[in-house]
Amino acid sequence: MKQNLSIKPQGSVQDYAEMRLNPNTGDCAMLDQGMCSIQLELGESYLSQTCRTYPRVINQAGNALEMTAQLSCPEVARLVLLDEQAMELVDVDLAHIGSVTYKHKAAAALDPNRPEFYFPEIRKMMIEIMKYREFSLPHRLILLGVFCDNVNLLMDEKKYKELPHLCVQFREEVARNDELRSYNVYPLDAIFQLQYLNNYLMDILDDTIWNARYRECIHDYKQGMTRNGSSLEAIAGTYNYSYEHYYKPFMDQHAHVLENFILNHLYSRMLAEMHVNIPVFDSYQMLVAEFAMIKLHLIGIAAHHQQLSEELTVKLIQSYTKNYEHTALFLKNILDDFKKQGYHTLGYMSLLIKND
């Protein structure tokens, strides 16, 4: 046991060590033929709070508890991504869950002069925008960016009490503003999208890939993207063809898959990120980065298999999430690169989101 523990010098009684992971598979060192040897030999009561809680994500804001789930769990990924009603919130009694690890805890926000007072309303509006199903999912994601950009402006100017009015105003604008409602208004550059995302992915793979299922997905992605040649022109042709003939038809029929992915992200992360002072538009950019990276992978995988299916989509999202979710710097590094390259604007986010 001891050789598999990494002690945290600044740890606490509840959080004093980490389990070392197998560098080849990413599995916990205590797994024996896929089963937890601690639970098998000693029982559930000896599990760490992290293991006892997984795959649940439990956040606390004041007296309210919210429970979502991590898509790195294969069964959770299947249930969340494939069920059209999976992301409808339901009230449940959490008294039975016992001792758990909270992903985020925040005291109740009671002062209307503080930004925290408005965080739940901001997130509620973000979720509402992602459910405007009269618009395509990419269009909704761009609308979300417009809203987040406006939230950032008010937050920077400390005009917190204007945030509720912004929500009302934005709702009205989406209903009647022709520019917001027109998808063609937002910029498109599929070659930029392909080059930036693919180059970034290839640059980090050697240092970040460890999950076996994700490695299979990357193999399929590379095979698919280069099936007609490895020049930029050939890869771009394959990328566009796979999008039009495999990715888009599948997503037109299964829009709930990536909608559920985005909603799960908003439910599980957004309040926590606001409470630790991550700007709302920064959080939005990290969400776009995940959406765009998953889209990139799926287009390449579809090119390899000459189809896209529920099975391939769930496998990619589950393994991608498992490979990167424990790497805290993964999304931060993408955000830092956006800023370094001058891409941290709504216009560039549109270039990563749009393919047609």
Coordinates of N, CA and C in Angstrom, one line a residue, residues 187-199 232-233 235-237 239-240 350-356:
P187 N -18.5 34.2 -37.8 CA -17.4 33.8 -38.7 C -17.1 32.3 -38.7
L188 N -16.6 31.9 -39.9 CA -16.3 30.5 -40.2 C -15.0 30.4 -40.9
D189 N -14.2 29.4 -40.4 CA -12.9 29.1 -41.1 C -12.5 27.7 -40.7
A190 N -12.9 26.8 -41.5 CA -12.7 25.4 -41.1 C -11.2 25.0 -41.2
I191 N -10.4 25.6 -42.1 CA -9.0 25.4 -42.2 C -8.3 25.8 -40.9
F192 N -8.6 27.0 -40.5 CA -8.0 27.5 -39.2 C -8.4 26.6 -38.1
Q193 N -9.7 26.2 -38.0 CA -10.1 25.3 -37.0 C -9.3 24.0 -37.0
L194 N -9.2 23.4 -38.1 CA -8.5 22.1 -38.3 C -7.0 22.3 -37.9
Q195 N -6.3 23.3 -38.4 CA -4.9 23.4 -38.2 C -4.6 23.7 -36.7
Y196 N -5.4 24.6 -36.1 CA -5.1 25.0 -34.7 C -5.4 23.8 -33.8
L197 N -6.5 23.1 -33.9 CA -6.9 22.0 -33.0 C -6.0 20.8 -33.2
N198 N -5.8 20.4 -34.5 CA -4.9 19.3 -34.7 C -3.5 19.5 -34.3
N199 N -3.0 20.7 -34.6 CA -1.6 20.9 -34.2 C -1.4 20.9 -32.7
L232 N -1.7 19.1 -46.0 CA -2.8 19.9 -45.4 C -4.0 19.8 -46.3
E233 N -3.8 19.9 -47.6 CA -4.9 19.9 -48.6 C -5.7 18.6 -48.5
I235 N -5.7 16.4 -45.9 CA -6.3 16.3 -44.6 C -7.6 17.2 -44.5
A236 N -7.5 18.4 -45.0 CA -8.6 19.3 -45.0 C -9.8 18.8 -45.8
G237 N -9.4 18.1 -46.9 CA -10.5 17.5 -47.7 C -11.2 16.4 -47.0
Y239 N -11.3 16.0 -43.7 CA -12.0 16.6 -42.6 C -13.3 17.2 -43.0
N240 N -13.4 17.9 -44.1 CA -14.7 18.5 -44.5 C -15.6 17.4 -45.0
S350 N -16.0 31.3 -32.3 CA -16.9 30.9 -33.4 C -16.1 30.1 -34.5
L351 N -14.9 30.4 -34.7 CA -14.1 29.7 -35.7 C -13.9 28.2 -35.2
L352 N -13.8 28.0 -33.9 CA -13.6 26.7 -33.4 C -14.9 25.9 -33.4
I353 N -16.0 26.6 -33.3 CA -17.3 26.0 -33.1 C -17.9 25.6 -34.5
K354 N -17.9 26.5 -35.4 CA -18.6 26.4 -36.7 C -17.9 25.6 -37.7
N355 N -18.6 24.7 -38.5 CA -18.1 24.0 -39.6 C -18.9 24.3 -40.9
D356 N -20.0 24.9 -40.7 CA -20.8 25.2 -41.9 C -21.7 26.5 -41.7

